[in-house]
Amino acid sequence: MKKIIKYLPLLALLFVGCQSNDEENFANKGFIDTKPMVSETIIKGTMTDFSKTLNISLARPAETEVKATFAADPSLVDTYNKAYYAHATALPTECYKLETSEVSVPVGSVKSTNAMITFQQLNTLNRDLVYVLPVKVTSNNIDLLSSSKTYYYIFRAGSLINVVADMENSNYLTVKWATPDRVSNMTKVTFEALIKARDLSKLISTVMGIEGNFLLRIGDADRKGNQLQLATGSGGNFPAPDATKGLPINKWVHVAMTLDCETHKVIIYVDGKIQSEGNLNLRSVDIRGNGSDRDFMIGFSYSSGRELDGYISEVRVWDVVRTKEEIAKNIYSVDPKSEGLVGYWKLDDQSGTEVKDYTGNGNTATANAKLKWFNVSLPEK
């Protein structure tokens, strides 16, 4: 017993020494302060620029100021693909900008300042691809956990349109213009709509406009019921009958028309491609309507039997001539604040009879009867 007591001070000294060595060997480490190390952004519509932040944390309070740097590292795309069994491609450099890359952890703290990355021009990406941006943190004065020093930003396309209007039972919409000055003396006009017709066998199926004035419709007495036509009254109709220019049924189709009254040039587009082009002798276009049977209507004109039997979405009226590239690029969505956009009805409201004008101009469209809504996923894969 006396021998044990004799050696207790020595044992205590050895224990303290071992504990001190363990603490010295347990070096402070840094790591990206978020879990998991991946975030996914679904690209929808005309996305605006947005920013994300990253920072590092320490296992223990910093004894001296810790500095670190965040940087994009495209060389790690393959590492991501192997780790996550993915097939992503590197996010183009024009789609991101490191606003703040340097961060620091003050003495006594465990958390750094923020790095900031701005993402931009995402709506220019190929919607068939998945993109990844690996962001890696490095530091010269602290070790970083290997499993927590790279963060992956993932970008993939989502549905741009989830709900559309079903123009069943001869339903249609009427627009009472809150901005009549924008549509009373138009020398440049663009109409656009995304439609999926169930039946195009009748004489006329209306897209939008005013009968006997300025009307985008499908069919007429001199042609098959599936050919797109601009009927203008005094300016004549365009294009000439052509059996090869029929629209399909039970398939989503984007239709558009542009007219420049100064050059008299008129163009019909189908799915962003020129179908017909020619000339119409019109000095100007007035689509204000007369307050009754000759108002501006969507899916109807003048008398029953001319309704559009099918689904409709993304209806737009412009007081500018949109280019081929602009039309093709914005089939499923467009910036509501785009120059020249007078009326923009997404037709995704899921309301009773009122359909919002997304331009903010207040050109509300009102349905003749309660609308039926249909769930979709567009563009179709």
Short mmCIF file of C-alpha atoms in Angstrom, two decimals:
data_model
loop_
_atom_site.label_atom_id
_atom_site.label_comp_id
_atom_site.label_asym_id
_atom_site.label_seq_id
_atom_site.Cartn_x
_atom_site.Cartn_y
_atom_site.Cartn_z
CA MET A 1 0.00 0.00 0.00
CA LYS A 2 2.84 2.33 0.94
CA LYS A 3 4.50 1.61 -2.43
CA ILE A 4 1.31 2.54 -4.30
CA ILE A 5 1.00 5.82 -2.42
CA LYS A 6 4.67 6.50 -3.11
CA TYR A 7 4.15 6.35 -6.92
CA LEU A 8 0.81 8.26 -7.12
CA PRO A 9 2.43 11.69 -7.75
CA LEU A 10 4.44 10.21 -10.63
CA LEU A 11 1.33 8.60 -12.16
CA ALA A 12 -0.55 11.89 -11.90
CA LEU A 13 2.29 13.74 -13.64
CA LEU A 14 2.34 11.18 -16.46
CA PHE A 15 -1.48 11.50 -16.93
CA VAL A 16 -1.30 15.28 -17.16
CA GLY A 17 1.52 15.02 -19.64
CA CYS A 18 -0.41 12.61 -21.87
CA GLN A 19 -3.51 14.82 -21.77
CA SER A 20 -1.44 17.84 -22.77
CA ASN A 21 0.09 15.93 -25.69
CA ASP A 22 -3.41 14.80 -26.89
CA GLU A 23 -4.68 18.38 -26.92
CA GLU A 24 -1.64 19.51 -28.89
CA ASN A 25 -2.13 16.68 -31.38
CA PHE A 26 -5.85 17.59 -31.84
CA ALA A 27 -5.26 20.48 -34.25
CA ASN A 28 -8.05 22.97 -34.90
CA LYS A 29 -9.67 22.40 -38.30
CA GLY A 30 -11.95 24.37 -40.58
CA PHE A 31 -14.87 23.22 -42.71
CA ILE A 32 -17.63 24.64 -44.91
CA ASP A 33 -20.47 25.29 -42.52
CA THR A 34 -23.41 23.62 -44.25
CA LYS A 35 -24.87 20.17 -44.71
CA PRO A 36 -25.30 18.53 -47.13
CA MET A 37 -22.51 19.76 -49.40
CA VAL A 38 -24.86 20.03 -52.38
CA SER A 39 -27.73 22.39 -53.25
CA GLU A 40 -30.02 22.15 -56.26
CA THR A 41 -31.72 25.02 -58.07
CA ILE A 42 -34.61 24.35 -60.45
CA ILE A 43 -34.50 26.75 -63.39
CA LYS A 44 -37.98 28.04 -64.15
CA GLY A 45 -39.04 30.75 -66.56
CA THR A 46 -37.09 33.98 -66.81
CA MET A 47 -35.08 33.66 -63.62
CA THR A 48 -33.55 36.84 -62.26
CA ASP A 49 -30.05 37.03 -60.80
CA PHE A 50 -29.69 35.76 -57.25
CA SER A 51 -26.87 35.30 -54.74
CA LYS A 52 -25.74 32.56 -52.37
CA THR A 53 -23.33 32.72 -49.42
CA LEU A 54 -20.79 30.30 -47.99
CA ASN A 55 -18.62 30.44 -44.88
CA ILE A 56 -16.35 28.25 -42.81
CA SER A 57 -16.51 27.23 -39.18
CA LEU A 58 -13.80 25.98 -36.81
CA ALA A 59 -13.83 23.12 -34.35
CA ARG A 60 -12.51 25.47 -31.63
CA PRO A 61 -12.29 29.27 -31.28
CA ALA A 62 -9.49 30.78 -33.35
CA GLU A 63 -6.33 31.68 -31.43
CA THR A 64 -5.16 33.83 -34.34
CA GLU A 65 -7.11 35.27 -37.25
CA VAL A 66 -7.91 32.57 -39.79
CA LYS A 67 -8.14 33.48 -43.46
CA ALA A 68 -9.59 31.37 -46.28
CA THR A 69 -10.45 31.74 -49.96
CA PHE A 70 -13.40 30.35 -51.92
CA ALA A 71 -12.96 29.70 -55.64
CA ALA A 72 -14.79 27.91 -58.43
CA ASP A 73 -13.02 24.70 -59.42
CA PRO A 74 -14.45 23.18 -62.64
CA SER A 75 -11.82 20.42 -62.47
CA LEU A 76 -13.95 18.81 -59.74
CA VAL A 77 -16.92 18.18 -62.04
CA ASP A 78 -15.72 14.62 -62.65
CA THR A 79 -15.33 14.12 -58.90
CA TYR A 80 -18.96 15.16 -58.42
CA ASN A 81 -20.20 12.90 -61.22
CA LYS A 82 -18.40 9.87 -59.81
CA ALA A 83 -19.52 10.54 -56.23
CA TYR A 84 -23.18 11.14 -57.13
CA TYR A 85 -23.49 8.87 -60.20
CA ALA A 86 -24.39 11.95 -62.24
CA HIS A 87 -23.72 13.27 -65.74
CA ALA A 88 -23.48 16.99 -65.03
CA THR A 89 -21.51 19.49 -67.06
CA ALA A 90 -19.62 22.52 -65.75
CA LEU A 91 -21.67 25.68 -65.27
CA PRO A 92 -20.46 28.25 -67.86
CA THR A 93 -18.33 31.04 -66.42
CA GLU A 94 -20.75 33.71 -67.64
CA CYS A 95 -23.43 32.25 -65.36
CA TYR A 96 -21.71 33.04 -62.07
CA LYS A 97 -19.54 35.64 -60.38
CA LEU A 98 -17.71 35.44 -57.05
CA GLU A 99 -18.58 38.80 -55.53
CA THR A 100 -16.64 38.07 -52.31
CA SER A 101 -14.13 35.22 -52.20
CA GLU A 102 -11.98 36.06 -49.16
CA VAL A 103 -13.31 35.21 -45.69
CA SER A 104 -11.83 35.44 -42.20
CA VAL A 105 -12.48 34.09 -38.71
CA PRO A 106 -11.69 36.67 -35.98
CA VAL A 107 -9.71 35.68 -32.89
CA GLY A 108 -11.99 34.00 -30.36
CA SER A 109 -14.67 33.15 -32.95
CA VAL A 110 -15.56 29.90 -34.67
CA LYS A 111 -17.38 31.33 -37.71
CA SER A 112 -16.06 33.25 -40.69
CA THR A 113 -17.44 36.14 -42.65
CA ASN A 114 -19.44 35.25 -45.77
CA ALA A 115 -18.28 34.60 -49.30
CA MET A 116 -20.88 35.58 -51.91
CA ILE A 117 -21.59 34.11 -55.33
CA THR A 118 -24.05 35.66 -57.79
CA PHE A 119 -25.74 33.44 -60.37
CA GLN A 120 -26.94 35.02 -63.61
CA GLN A 121 -28.16 34.27 -67.15
CA LEU A 122 -29.42 30.85 -66.06
CA ASN A 123 -32.31 31.01 -68.53
CA THR A 124 -29.73 30.81 -71.35
CA LEU A 125 -28.67 27.30 -70.32
CA ASN A 126 -29.53 24.20 -72.32
CA ARG A 127 -32.63 22.80 -70.64
CA ASP A 128 -31.65 19.24 -71.55
CA LEU A 129 -28.48 19.34 -69.44
CA VAL A 130 -27.68 19.35 -65.73
CA TYR A 131 -25.01 21.81 -64.62
CA VAL A 132 -22.72 21.85 -61.59
CA LEU A 133 -20.45 24.50 -60.10
CA PRO A 134 -17.92 23.09 -57.60
CA VAL A 135 -16.72 25.74 -55.13
CA LYS A 136 -13.62 24.86 -53.09
CA VAL A 137 -12.20 26.60 -50.03
CA THR A 138 -8.45 26.81 -49.29
CA SER A 139 -6.46 28.28 -46.40
CA ASN A 140 -2.77 28.82 -45.63
CA ASN A 141 -3.10 28.99 -41.85
CA ILE A 142 -5.51 26.21 -40.90
CA ASP A 143 -6.18 22.66 -42.00
CA LEU A 144 -9.51 21.99 -43.69
CA LEU A 145 -11.53 18.81 -43.39
CA SER A 146 -11.18 17.03 -46.73
CA SER A 147 -14.84 15.95 -46.65
CA SER A 148 -16.10 19.51 -46.07
CA LYS A 149 -14.04 21.81 -48.25
CA THR A 150 -15.95 21.56 -51.55
CA TYR A 151 -19.54 22.65 -52.14
CA TYR A 152 -21.53 21.77 -55.26
CA TYR A 153 -24.22 24.01 -56.79
CA ILE A 154 -26.49 22.04 -59.11
CA PHE A 155 -28.79 23.54 -61.75
CA ARG A 156 -31.44 21.68 -63.73
CA ALA A 157 -34.46 22.75 -65.76
CA GLY A 158 -37.91 22.48 -64.25
CA SER A 159 -41.35 22.81 -65.76
CA LEU A 160 -42.02 26.33 -66.99
CA ILE A 161 -45.77 25.76 -67.17
CA ASN A 162 -47.70 23.64 -64.67
CA VAL A 163 -51.31 24.72 -65.29
CA VAL A 164 -53.22 25.73 -68.43
CA ALA A 165 -56.80 26.69 -69.27
CA ASP A 166 -59.11 24.15 -70.86
CA MET A 167 -61.42 26.02 -73.24
CA GLU A 168 -64.10 23.37 -73.07
CA ASN A 169 -67.84 23.85 -73.54
CA SER A 170 -67.34 26.79 -75.90
CA ASN A 171 -65.71 28.95 -73.23
CA TYR A 172 -63.69 32.04 -74.17
CA LEU A 173 -62.23 35.25 -72.74
CA THR A 174 -62.88 38.94 -73.35
CA VAL A 175 -60.34 41.71 -72.74
CA LYS A 176 -61.53 45.18 -71.71
CA TRP A 177 -58.38 47.20 -72.28
CA ALA A 178 -57.17 49.28 -69.35
CA THR A 179 -54.59 50.73 -71.75
CA PRO A 180 -56.67 51.55 -74.87
CA ASP A 181 -54.07 54.05 -76.08
CA ARG A 182 -51.58 51.20 -76.53
CA VAL A 183 -53.90 49.25 -78.86
CA SER A 184 -55.76 51.96 -80.80
CA ASN A 185 -53.22 53.01 -83.42
CA MET A 186 -50.72 50.17 -83.62
CA THR A 187 -48.23 50.24 -86.47
CA LYS A 188 -46.33 47.24 -85.13
CA VAL A 189 -48.05 44.15 -83.72
CA THR A 190 -47.12 40.72 -82.40
CA PHE A 191 -49.59 38.05 -81.26
CA GLU A 192 -48.47 34.86 -79.51
CA ALA A 193 -50.20 31.86 -77.96
CA LEU A 194 -49.43 28.31 -76.91
CA ILE A 195 -52.28 25.98 -77.86
CA LYS A 196 -53.18 22.31 -77.91
CA ALA A 197 -56.28 21.76 -80.03
CA ARG A 198 -58.50 18.73 -79.55
CA ASP A 199 -60.38 19.26 -82.80
CA LEU A 200 -59.68 21.40 -85.87
CA SER A 201 -62.29 19.95 -88.19
CA LYS A 202 -64.77 22.82 -88.02
CA LEU A 203 -64.74 25.85 -90.32
CA ILE A 204 -63.03 28.32 -87.94
CA SER A 205 -61.27 27.99 -84.58
CA THR A 206 -60.29 31.33 -83.04
CA VAL A 207 -57.00 32.11 -81.34
CA MET A 208 -57.41 35.84 -80.57
CA GLY A 209 -58.45 39.20 -81.98
CA ILE A 210 -61.55 40.90 -83.38
CA GLU A 211 -63.74 39.53 -86.15
CA GLY A 212 -63.75 41.68 -89.32
CA ASN A 213 -60.89 43.75 -87.97
CA PHE A 214 -57.74 41.91 -86.92
CA LEU A 215 -58.03 38.24 -86.01
CA LEU A 216 -55.62 35.34 -85.66
CA ARG A 217 -57.61 32.19 -86.34
CA ILE A 218 -57.35 28.65 -87.67
CA GLY A 219 -59.31 27.65 -90.78
CA ASP A 220 -61.70 29.45 -93.16
CA ALA A 221 -64.10 28.65 -95.99
CA ASP A 222 -61.31 28.57 -98.58
CA ARG A 223 -58.95 26.25 -96.69
CA LYS A 224 -58.72 23.31 -94.35
CA GLY A 225 -59.77 23.86 -90.77
CA ASN A 226 -56.24 23.40 -89.45
CA GLN A 227 -54.37 26.19 -91.29
CA LEU A 228 -53.41 29.31 -89.33
CA GLN A 229 -54.68 32.57 -90.81
CA LEU A 230 -54.58 36.31 -90.08
CA ALA A 231 -57.89 37.89 -91.11
CA THR A 232 -57.83 41.70 -91.28
CA GLY A 233 -60.99 42.80 -93.06
CA SER A 234 -59.93 45.74 -95.24
CA GLY A 235 -56.33 44.54 -95.48
CA GLY A 236 -57.22 41.06 -96.64
CA ASN A 237 -56.27 37.69 -95.22
CA PHE A 238 -52.90 35.98 -94.98
CA PRO A 239 -51.51 33.51 -96.00
CA ALA A 240 -53.08 31.87 -99.05
CA PRO A 241 -54.63 28.41 -98.63
CA ASP A 242 -51.98 25.69 -98.37
CA ALA A 243 -52.79 22.12 -97.37
CA THR A 244 -49.18 21.54 -96.29
CA LYS A 245 -49.42 24.15 -93.51
CA GLY A 246 -51.91 22.43 -91.24
CA LEU A 247 -51.51 22.47 -87.46
CA PRO A 248 -51.60 19.19 -85.54
CA ILE A 249 -54.21 18.21 -82.96
CA ASN A 250 -53.50 16.86 -79.48
CA LYS A 251 -50.05 18.40 -79.54
CA TRP A 252 -48.73 21.63 -78.00
CA VAL A 253 -47.96 24.21 -80.67
CA HIS A 254 -46.73 27.78 -80.31
CA VAL A 255 -48.32 30.12 -82.86
CA ALA A 256 -47.29 33.71 -83.51
CA MET A 257 -47.90 36.53 -85.94
CA THR A 258 -45.96 39.75 -86.52
CA LEU A 259 -46.99 42.74 -88.63
CA ASP A 260 -45.07 45.91 -89.43
CA CYS A 261 -47.48 48.41 -91.00
CA GLU A 262 -44.63 50.66 -92.10
CA THR A 263 -42.99 47.97 -94.23
CA HIS A 264 -46.26 45.99 -94.67
CA LYS A 265 -44.34 42.81 -93.83
CA VAL A 266 -46.33 40.05 -92.12
CA ILE A 267 -44.94 36.76 -90.79
CA ILE A 268 -46.66 33.67 -89.39
CA TYR A 269 -44.59 31.51 -87.01
CA VAL A 270 -45.20 27.97 -85.79
CA ASP A 271 -43.02 26.74 -82.91
CA GLY A 272 -40.63 29.64 -83.40
CA LYS A 273 -40.05 28.93 -87.09
CA ILE A 274 -41.29 30.99 -90.02
CA GLN A 275 -44.22 29.24 -91.69
CA SER A 276 -45.38 32.04 -94.01
CA GLU A 277 -44.24 35.57 -94.83
CA GLY A 278 -45.59 38.21 -97.17
CA ASN A 279 -47.22 41.65 -97.23
CA LEU A 280 -50.47 43.22 -96.01
CA ASN A 281 -51.61 46.72 -96.87
CA LEU A 282 -52.59 48.11 -93.46
CA ARG A 283 -51.71 51.57 -92.16
CA SER A 284 -52.47 50.72 -88.53
CA VAL A 285 -54.30 48.28 -86.28
CA ASP A 286 -57.00 49.09 -83.72
CA ILE A 287 -58.00 46.27 -81.37
CA ARG A 288 -59.83 48.28 -78.69
CA GLY A 289 -63.16 46.66 -79.56
CA ASN A 290 -66.70 48.06 -79.61
CA GLY A 291 -67.80 46.99 -76.15
CA SER A 292 -70.00 44.13 -77.35
CA ASP A 293 -69.72 41.53 -80.13
CA ARG A 294 -66.54 43.01 -81.64
CA ASP A 295 -64.37 43.15 -78.53
CA PHE A 296 -60.89 41.67 -78.34
CA MET A 297 -61.45 38.01 -77.48
CA ILE A 298 -59.32 34.96 -76.82
CA GLY A 299 -60.70 31.68 -78.14
CA PHE A 300 -63.80 33.17 -79.78
CA SER A 301 -64.94 35.52 -82.55
CA TYR A 302 -68.32 36.94 -83.47
CA SER A 303 -70.61 33.90 -83.26
CA SER A 304 -70.86 30.48 -81.67
CA GLY A 305 -69.14 27.62 -83.46
CA ARG A 306 -65.87 29.51 -83.82
CA GLU A 307 -64.45 28.73 -80.38
CA LEU A 308 -61.09 27.07 -79.82
CA ASP A 309 -61.65 23.50 -78.69
CA GLY A 310 -58.58 22.70 -76.62
CA TYR A 311 -56.05 24.06 -74.16
CA ILE A 312 -54.40 27.47 -74.20
CA SER A 313 -51.56 29.21 -72.37
CA GLU A 314 -49.05 32.06 -72.70
CA VAL A 315 -51.22 34.50 -74.68
CA ARG A 316 -49.40 37.76 -75.45
CA VAL A 317 -50.07 40.99 -77.33
CA TRP A 318 -47.17 43.32 -78.21
CA ASP A 319 -46.95 46.75 -79.80
CA VAL A 320 -43.55 45.88 -81.27
CA VAL A 321 -42.45 43.40 -83.92
CA ARG A 322 -40.72 40.54 -82.14
CA THR A 323 -37.82 38.92 -83.97
CA LYS A 324 -37.62 35.28 -84.93
CA GLU A 325 -34.98 34.74 -82.25
CA GLU A 326 -37.06 36.41 -79.55
CA ILE A 327 -40.12 34.36 -80.40
CA ALA A 328 -38.23 31.05 -80.51
CA LYS A 329 -36.40 31.77 -77.25
CA ASN A 330 -39.51 32.63 -75.22
CA ILE A 331 -42.14 30.08 -76.20
CA TYR A 332 -42.93 28.94 -72.65
CA SER A 333 -42.34 32.15 -70.73
CA VAL A 334 -41.25 35.74 -71.14
CA ASP A 335 -40.27 38.59 -68.84
CA PRO A 336 -43.54 40.42 -67.99
CA LYS A 337 -41.63 43.71 -68.06
CA SER A 338 -40.34 43.20 -71.60
CA GLU A 339 -40.44 46.30 -73.78
CA GLY A 340 -43.57 46.48 -75.92
CA LEU A 341 -45.57 43.84 -74.04
CA VAL A 342 -49.12 45.22 -73.74
CA GLY A 343 -51.01 42.17 -72.48
CA TYR A 344 -49.70 38.90 -71.06
CA TRP A 345 -52.10 36.18 -69.93
CA LYS A 346 -50.32 33.08 -68.64
CA LEU A 347 -53.68 31.41 -68.06
CA ASP A 348 -52.44 29.57 -64.99
CA ASP A 349 -54.62 31.43 -62.48
CA GLN A 350 -56.77 28.50 -61.34
CA SER A 351 -59.44 31.09 -60.56
CA GLY A 352 -63.09 31.28 -61.57
CA THR A 353 -63.46 33.68 -64.47
CA GLU A 354 -60.78 36.38 -64.14
CA VAL A 355 -57.38 35.92 -65.78
CA LYS A 356 -54.51 38.17 -64.72
CA ASP A 357 -52.52 40.36 -67.08
CA TYR A 358 -48.94 39.78 -65.91
CA THR A 359 -47.61 42.97 -67.45
CA GLY A 360 -49.09 45.02 -64.63
CA ASN A 361 -51.05 47.06 -67.19
CA GLY A 362 -54.34 45.85 -65.75
CA ASN A 363 -55.70 44.34 -68.97
CA THR A 364 -57.62 41.60 -67.17
CA ALA A 365 -59.30 38.94 -69.32
CA THR A 366 -62.72 37.69 -68.23
CA ALA A 367 -64.05 34.25 -69.12
CA ASN A 368 -67.57 33.76 -70.41
CA ALA A 369 -68.02 30.91 -67.89
CA LYS A 370 -66.05 29.39 -65.04
CA LEU A 371 -62.77 28.14 -66.41
CA LYS A 372 -61.55 24.59 -66.12
CA TRP A 373 -57.86 24.18 -65.33
CA PHE A 374 -55.62 21.35 -66.43
CA ASN A 375 -52.28 20.27 -64.91
CA VAL A 376 -49.36 19.93 -67.32
CA SER A 377 -45.58 19.85 -67.34
CA LEU A 378 -44.20 22.05 -70.11
CA PRO A 379 -41.96 21.91 -71.96
CA GLU A 380 -42.57 18.22 -72.44
CA LYS A 381 -39.56 15.95 -72.08
#
